[in-house]
Coordinates of C-alpha atoms in Angstrom, one line a residue:
M1 CA -241.8 96.9 -213.8
R2 CA -239.6 93.9 -213.1
W3 CA -236.8 95.8 -214.6
S4 CA -237.5 98.9 -212.8
S5 CA -237.6 97.3 -209.5
T6 CA -234.3 95.4 -210.2
A7 CA -232.7 98.5 -211.2
L8 CA -234.0 100.4 -208.0
A9 CA -232.5 97.7 -205.9
I10 CA -229.2 97.7 -207.5
F11 CA -228.8 101.4 -207.0
G12 CA -229.9 101.1 -203.4
M13 CA -227.4 98.6 -202.8
L14 CA -224.6 100.8 -204.4
G15 CA -225.8 103.8 -202.2
L16 CA -225.2 101.8 -199.2
A17 CA -221.9 100.7 -200.2
V18 CA -220.9 104.3 -200.8
L19 CA -222.4 105.3 -197.5
G20 CA -220.5 102.4 -195.7
G21 CA -217.3 103.2 -197.6
G22 CA -217.5 106.9 -196.3
C23 CA -218.2 105.8 -192.7
Q24 CA -215.2 103.7 -193.0
R25 CA -212.9 106.3 -194.0
G26 CA -214.4 108.6 -191.5
Q27 CA -213.2 106.1 -188.8
E28 CA -209.7 105.9 -190.1
S29 CA -207.1 107.9 -188.3
E30 CA -205.2 110.7 -190.0
V31 CA -201.6 109.7 -191.1
A32 CA -198.7 111.6 -189.0
R33 CA -195.1 111.5 -189.6
S34 CA -192.0 111.8 -187.2
E35 CA -189.2 114.2 -187.7
D36 CA -187.3 111.8 -189.7
G37 CA -190.5 110.9 -191.9
V38 CA -191.8 107.6 -190.3
L39 CA -195.3 107.2 -190.8
R40 CA -197.6 107.0 -187.7
L41 CA -201.3 106.7 -186.7
G42 CA -202.7 109.7 -185.2
P43 CA -201.0 113.2 -185.2
V44 CA -201.3 113.9 -181.5
E45 CA -199.5 111.6 -178.7
V46 CA -200.5 111.7 -175.0
V47 CA -198.1 110.4 -172.4
D48 CA -197.9 109.5 -168.7
T49 CA -195.8 107.6 -166.5
V50 CA -196.8 105.1 -163.8
A51 CA -194.0 104.1 -161.2
R52 CA -194.3 100.7 -159.5
A53 CA -191.8 98.9 -157.1
V54 CA -191.5 95.3 -155.7
A55 CA -188.8 93.2 -153.9
P56 CA -188.5 90.2 -156.3
S57 CA -186.4 88.3 -153.6
D58 CA -185.1 85.2 -155.6
R59 CA -187.9 85.3 -158.1
P60 CA -187.4 86.2 -161.7
L61 CA -188.9 89.6 -162.8
V62 CA -190.9 89.5 -165.9
V63 CA -191.9 92.2 -168.4
E64 CA -194.5 91.2 -171.0
G65 CA -197.0 92.3 -173.5
L66 CA -197.4 95.1 -175.9
R67 CA -194.6 97.0 -177.7
G68 CA -192.3 99.6 -176.5
S69 CA -188.7 99.8 -175.4
V70 CA -186.9 98.2 -172.5
R71 CA -184.1 99.9 -170.5
L72 CA -183.0 98.2 -167.4
T73 CA -179.9 98.5 -165.1
G74 CA -178.7 96.3 -162.2
A75 CA -177.9 97.9 -159.1
E76 CA -177.0 96.9 -155.3
Q77 CA -180.6 97.1 -153.9
T78 CA -183.2 95.0 -153.0
T79 CA -186.3 96.4 -154.7
A80 CA -187.1 96.7 -158.6
D81 CA -187.8 100.4 -159.2
L82 CA -189.7 100.6 -162.5
S83 CA -191.3 103.4 -164.4
F84 CA -193.9 102.6 -167.4
V85 CA -194.3 105.4 -169.7
R86 CA -197.7 104.8 -171.4
R87 CA -198.1 106.3 -174.9
G88 CA -201.3 106.7 -176.9
R89 CA -202.0 108.3 -180.2
G90 CA -205.1 109.7 -181.8
D91 CA -206.3 112.3 -184.0
T92 CA -207.1 114.7 -181.0
R93 CA -205.8 114.9 -177.5
E94 CA -209.0 113.1 -176.2
A95 CA -208.7 110.4 -178.4
G96 CA -205.0 109.9 -177.3
Q97 CA -206.0 110.3 -173.8
S98 CA -208.4 107.6 -174.3
V99 CA -206.0 105.1 -175.6
V100 CA -203.7 105.9 -172.6
E101 CA -206.5 105.3 -170.1
G102 CA -207.1 102.0 -172.0
I103 CA -203.4 100.7 -171.2
S104 CA -203.3 98.5 -168.1
I105 CA -200.3 97.3 -166.2
T106 CA -201.2 94.0 -164.2
E107 CA -198.9 92.6 -161.4
S108 CA -199.1 89.0 -160.6
G109 CA -196.6 87.1 -158.1
T110 CA -196.2 83.5 -157.5
D111 CA -193.3 81.6 -155.9
A112 CA -191.8 81.1 -159.4
E113 CA -191.8 84.6 -160.7
Y114 CA -193.1 88.3 -160.4
A115 CA -194.8 89.5 -163.7
Y116 CA -195.7 92.7 -165.0
T117 CA -198.3 92.2 -168.0
L118 CA -199.0 95.1 -170.2
A119 CA -202.0 95.4 -172.2
A120 CA -204.2 98.0 -174.1
D121 CA -207.7 98.2 -175.5
R122 CA -206.3 99.8 -178.9
E123 CA -202.9 98.0 -179.3
D124 CA -202.2 99.9 -182.7
Y125 CA -202.4 103.3 -181.0
A126 CA -200.7 102.3 -177.7
A127 CA -197.1 101.6 -176.6
V128 CA -195.4 101.4 -173.1
D129 CA -191.6 102.1 -172.7
V130 CA -190.1 100.5 -169.5
R131 CA -187.3 102.0 -167.6
G132 CA -185.8 101.2 -164.2
R133 CA -183.2 99.8 -161.8
V134 CA -183.2 96.1 -160.5
P135 CA -181.5 94.1 -158.0
R136 CA -178.0 93.4 -159.6
R137 CA -178.4 89.4 -159.3
T138 CA -181.9 89.3 -160.4
A139 CA -183.2 87.1 -163.3
L140 CA -185.1 88.8 -166.1
R141 CA -187.6 87.7 -168.7
V142 CA -188.5 90.3 -171.3
D143 CA -191.4 89.0 -173.8
R144 CA -192.9 91.9 -175.9
L145 CA -194.1 92.6 -179.3
S146 CA -191.4 95.0 -180.5
G147 CA -189.0 97.5 -179.3
P148 CA -185.4 97.9 -178.5
V149 CA -184.2 96.2 -175.3
H150 CA -181.2 97.3 -173.4
V151 CA -180.0 95.6 -170.1
A152 CA -176.9 96.5 -168.3
G153 CA -175.2 95.2 -165.1
V154 CA -177.8 92.5 -164.4
E155 CA -175.9 89.5 -163.4
G156 CA -179.0 86.9 -163.3
A157 CA -180.4 84.7 -165.9
L158 CA -181.6 86.6 -168.7
T159 CA -184.3 85.8 -171.6
V160 CA -185.5 88.1 -174.2
S161 CA -188.1 86.9 -176.7
H162 CA -189.9 89.3 -179.3
A163 CA -190.3 90.0 -182.8
H164 CA -188.8 93.2 -183.7
G165 CA -186.1 95.4 -182.3
D166 CA -182.3 95.7 -181.3
V167 CA -181.3 93.9 -178.2
T168 CA -178.0 95.1 -176.2
V169 CA -176.6 93.4 -173.1
Q170 CA -173.8 94.8 -171.0
G171 CA -172.0 92.9 -168.1
A172 CA -174.1 89.6 -168.2
A173 CA -173.1 87.0 -165.8
G174 CA -175.8 84.6 -165.9
A175 CA -177.4 82.2 -168.3
A176 CA -178.5 84.1 -171.4
E177 CA -181.2 83.3 -174.1
V178 CA -182.2 85.8 -176.7
R179 CA -184.5 84.8 -179.5
I180 CA -185.8 87.7 -181.9
K181 CA -186.8 87.9 -185.5
N182 CA -185.7 91.3 -186.7
G183 CA -182.9 93.3 -185.1
D184 CA -179.2 93.1 -184.1
V185 CA -178.2 91.6 -180.8
A186 CA -175.1 92.5 -178.9
V187 CA -174.3 90.5 -175.8
G188 CA -171.2 91.4 -173.5
F189 CA -170.4 88.7 -170.7
Q190 CA -168.2 89.8 -167.4
S191 CA -168.2 86.3 -166.8
L192 CA -169.9 82.9 -167.8
P193 CA -171.5 80.4 -165.4
T194 CA -169.8 76.9 -165.8
G195 CA -171.6 74.5 -167.9
G196 CA -174.9 75.0 -169.7
T197 CA -175.7 76.5 -173.2
H198 CA -176.5 80.2 -174.1
R199 CA -178.5 80.8 -177.1
I200 CA -178.4 84.0 -179.1
E201 CA -180.4 84.2 -182.2
T202 CA -181.9 86.4 -184.7
A203 CA -183.7 85.8 -188.1
N204 CA -182.5 89.1 -189.8
G205 CA -179.6 91.0 -188.3
D206 CA -176.1 90.9 -187.0
L207 CA -174.8 89.1 -183.9
R208 CA -171.9 90.4 -181.5
L209 CA -170.5 88.5 -178.7
R210 CA -168.2 89.9 -176.3
L211 CA -166.1 87.4 -173.8
P212 CA -163.3 88.1 -171.2
P213 CA -160.1 87.0 -172.8
D214 CA -159.4 84.3 -170.4
E215 CA -162.8 82.8 -170.5
T216 CA -163.4 79.1 -171.1
V217 CA -166.2 78.6 -173.6
Q218 CA -167.3 76.6 -176.6
I219 CA -168.4 78.3 -179.6
D220 CA -171.0 77.0 -182.0
A221 CA -171.9 80.1 -184.7
Q222 CA -173.6 79.9 -187.9
T223 CA -175.1 82.3 -190.3
D224 CA -176.8 81.5 -193.6
A225 CA -176.0 84.7 -195.2
G226 CA -173.1 86.6 -193.9
T227 CA -169.4 86.6 -192.5
I228 CA -168.0 85.3 -189.1
R229 CA -165.1 87.1 -187.6
T230 CA -163.1 86.8 -184.4
R231 CA -161.0 89.4 -182.6
G232 CA -158.6 89.3 -179.7
L233 CA -159.4 85.8 -178.4
S234 CA -157.3 82.6 -178.8
F235 CA -159.3 79.6 -180.2
T236 CA -158.4 75.9 -180.5
N237 CA -160.0 73.1 -182.3
E238 CA -161.2 75.4 -184.9
Q239 CA -163.7 74.2 -187.6
F240 CA -165.0 76.6 -190.3
A241 CA -167.1 75.6 -193.3
P242 CA -168.9 77.9 -195.8
I243 CA -172.8 77.3 -196.0
N244 CA -174.8 78.7 -198.6
A245 CA -173.6 82.5 -198.5
G246 CA -172.7 82.3 -195.0
A247 CA -170.6 79.9 -192.8
R248 CA -170.5 77.7 -189.7
Y249 CA -167.7 77.9 -187.1
D250 CA -167.1 75.7 -184.1
A251 CA -164.1 76.5 -181.8
Q252 CA -163.0 76.4 -178.1
T253 CA -161.0 78.5 -175.6
G254 CA -159.6 76.6 -172.7
D255 CA -160.9 73.2 -171.6
G256 CA -164.5 72.5 -171.5
G257 CA -166.9 75.6 -170.2
P258 CA -170.4 76.4 -171.2
T259 CA -171.5 76.6 -175.0
V260 CA -172.6 79.9 -176.7
E261 CA -174.8 79.1 -179.8
L262 CA -174.8 81.9 -182.2
R263 CA -177.5 81.9 -185.1
T264 CA -178.7 84.5 -187.7
Q265 CA -180.4 83.7 -191.1
N266 CA -179.4 87.1 -192.7
G267 CA -176.5 88.9 -190.9
S268 CA -172.9 88.7 -189.8
I269 CA -171.3 87.5 -186.5
V270 CA -168.4 89.1 -184.4
I271 CA -166.9 87.2 -181.6
E272 CA -164.3 89.3 -179.7
A273 CA -162.6 90.0 -176.4
A274 CA -164.3 92.4 -174.0
D275 CA -162.0 95.1 -172.6
T276 CA -161.8 94.1 -169.0
S277 CA -159.8 97.2 -168.0
A278 CA -163.1 99.3 -168.0
R279 CA -166.8 98.7 -167.3
D280 CA -168.3 96.7 -170.3
T281 CA -169.5 99.1 -173.0
T282 CA -171.1 96.8 -175.3
S283 CA -173.0 98.7 -178.1
A284 CA -175.3 97.5 -180.8
P285 CA -173.4 96.1 -183.4
A286 CA -172.7 98.1 -186.7
T287 CA -173.0 96.2 -190.0
V288 CA -170.0 94.0 -190.6
P289 CA -168.1 95.2 -193.5
S290 CA -168.9 93.1 -196.7
S291 CA -166.7 90.2 -198.0
D292 CA -167.3 87.5 -200.6
T293 CA -169.8 85.6 -198.3
T294 CA -171.8 88.7 -197.1
V295 CA -175.2 89.7 -198.3
T296 CA -177.3 92.7 -197.2
P297 CA -179.9 91.5 -194.6
P298 CA -183.6 92.6 -195.3
P299 CA -184.4 95.7 -193.6
S300 CA -186.1 95.2 -190.1
V301 CA -189.5 96.2 -189.3
D302 CA -189.2 99.9 -188.0
T303 CA -189.4 99.8 -184.1
A304 CA -188.5 103.5 -183.3
E305 CA -189.9 104.9 -180.3
T306 CA -193.0 107.0 -180.9
T307 CA -192.3 110.8 -180.8
A308 CA -194.4 113.8 -181.8
P309 CA -194.1 117.5 -181.1
D310 CA -197.6 117.5 -179.5
T311 CA -197.0 115.6 -176.3
I312 CA -199.0 115.8 -173.0
Q313 CA -197.0 114.7 -170.1
A314 CA -199.2 113.8 -167.1
D315 CA -197.5 112.4 -164.1
T316 CA -199.7 109.6 -162.5
T317 CA -196.7 108.1 -160.4
A318 CA -197.9 105.9 -157.6
A319 CA -195.4 103.5 -155.9
D320 CA -196.4 100.0 -155.4
T321 CA -194.3 97.9 -153.1
T322 CA -196.2 94.7 -153.2
S323 CA -193.9 91.6 -153.0

């Protein structure tokens, strides 16, 4: 009898485990693929757009939280006009809509900054893309989990910090600090403020810096695995030394000026003259051709924007002019 009772208890526990496993599998989302084969959670994507506007005055404008792309352009205007494209995925439209409804856009303003904070009840299934035009001389801070960032024609101080995604900056004229883990970074300056230090850094990716040919600047560049190249600029006081599978390079143009620090662990660095005869057209850097000191960087975590053929577009635009 004792053995029979023990056996029944064991079989009962196994039965509960099987039922529990079945319930867990039932809660898992279907796996979907984009057109280029990228795996996604949930076959259905639901999208809506929320519009917000604010006059930041002299305050930095902040976009923080969640994943998704950022594309901002500087313009001669006093308000920041932004569109937040909320994306939610699920096994059904109802599930995707529930994810979208759980995405929040919280505004908070102080004398020091004006921030848009993005959050979601189900972060794995949610993303928010940010688009818009901001006052040209506004300072920006972007602090998100992942996604490509593109900023053009914004002359205020710029800070970008996230884990995954390429960063492209065109026509910068203020202090710049870019720190990411995976992705290429391209920064084009139309001018640099006198003094100070600019920091451009990625752990895995290439760096490209574009400067006006007559700019006075000090360069401090280092890659642990990759090459360093210069194009179209005349440097003095150059110092170059191989380091591991990479190199260290220090140089100067003109006399004095701000310092630009360039750092990558796995990737190459290009420092080149910007085309001042036309508008800055800095683009994301291509991989630098290999040489004796080049090794291929590890692949970055995929940060492609979510796409799916079954997409719902519901316009929930509502202007907010809170200052």
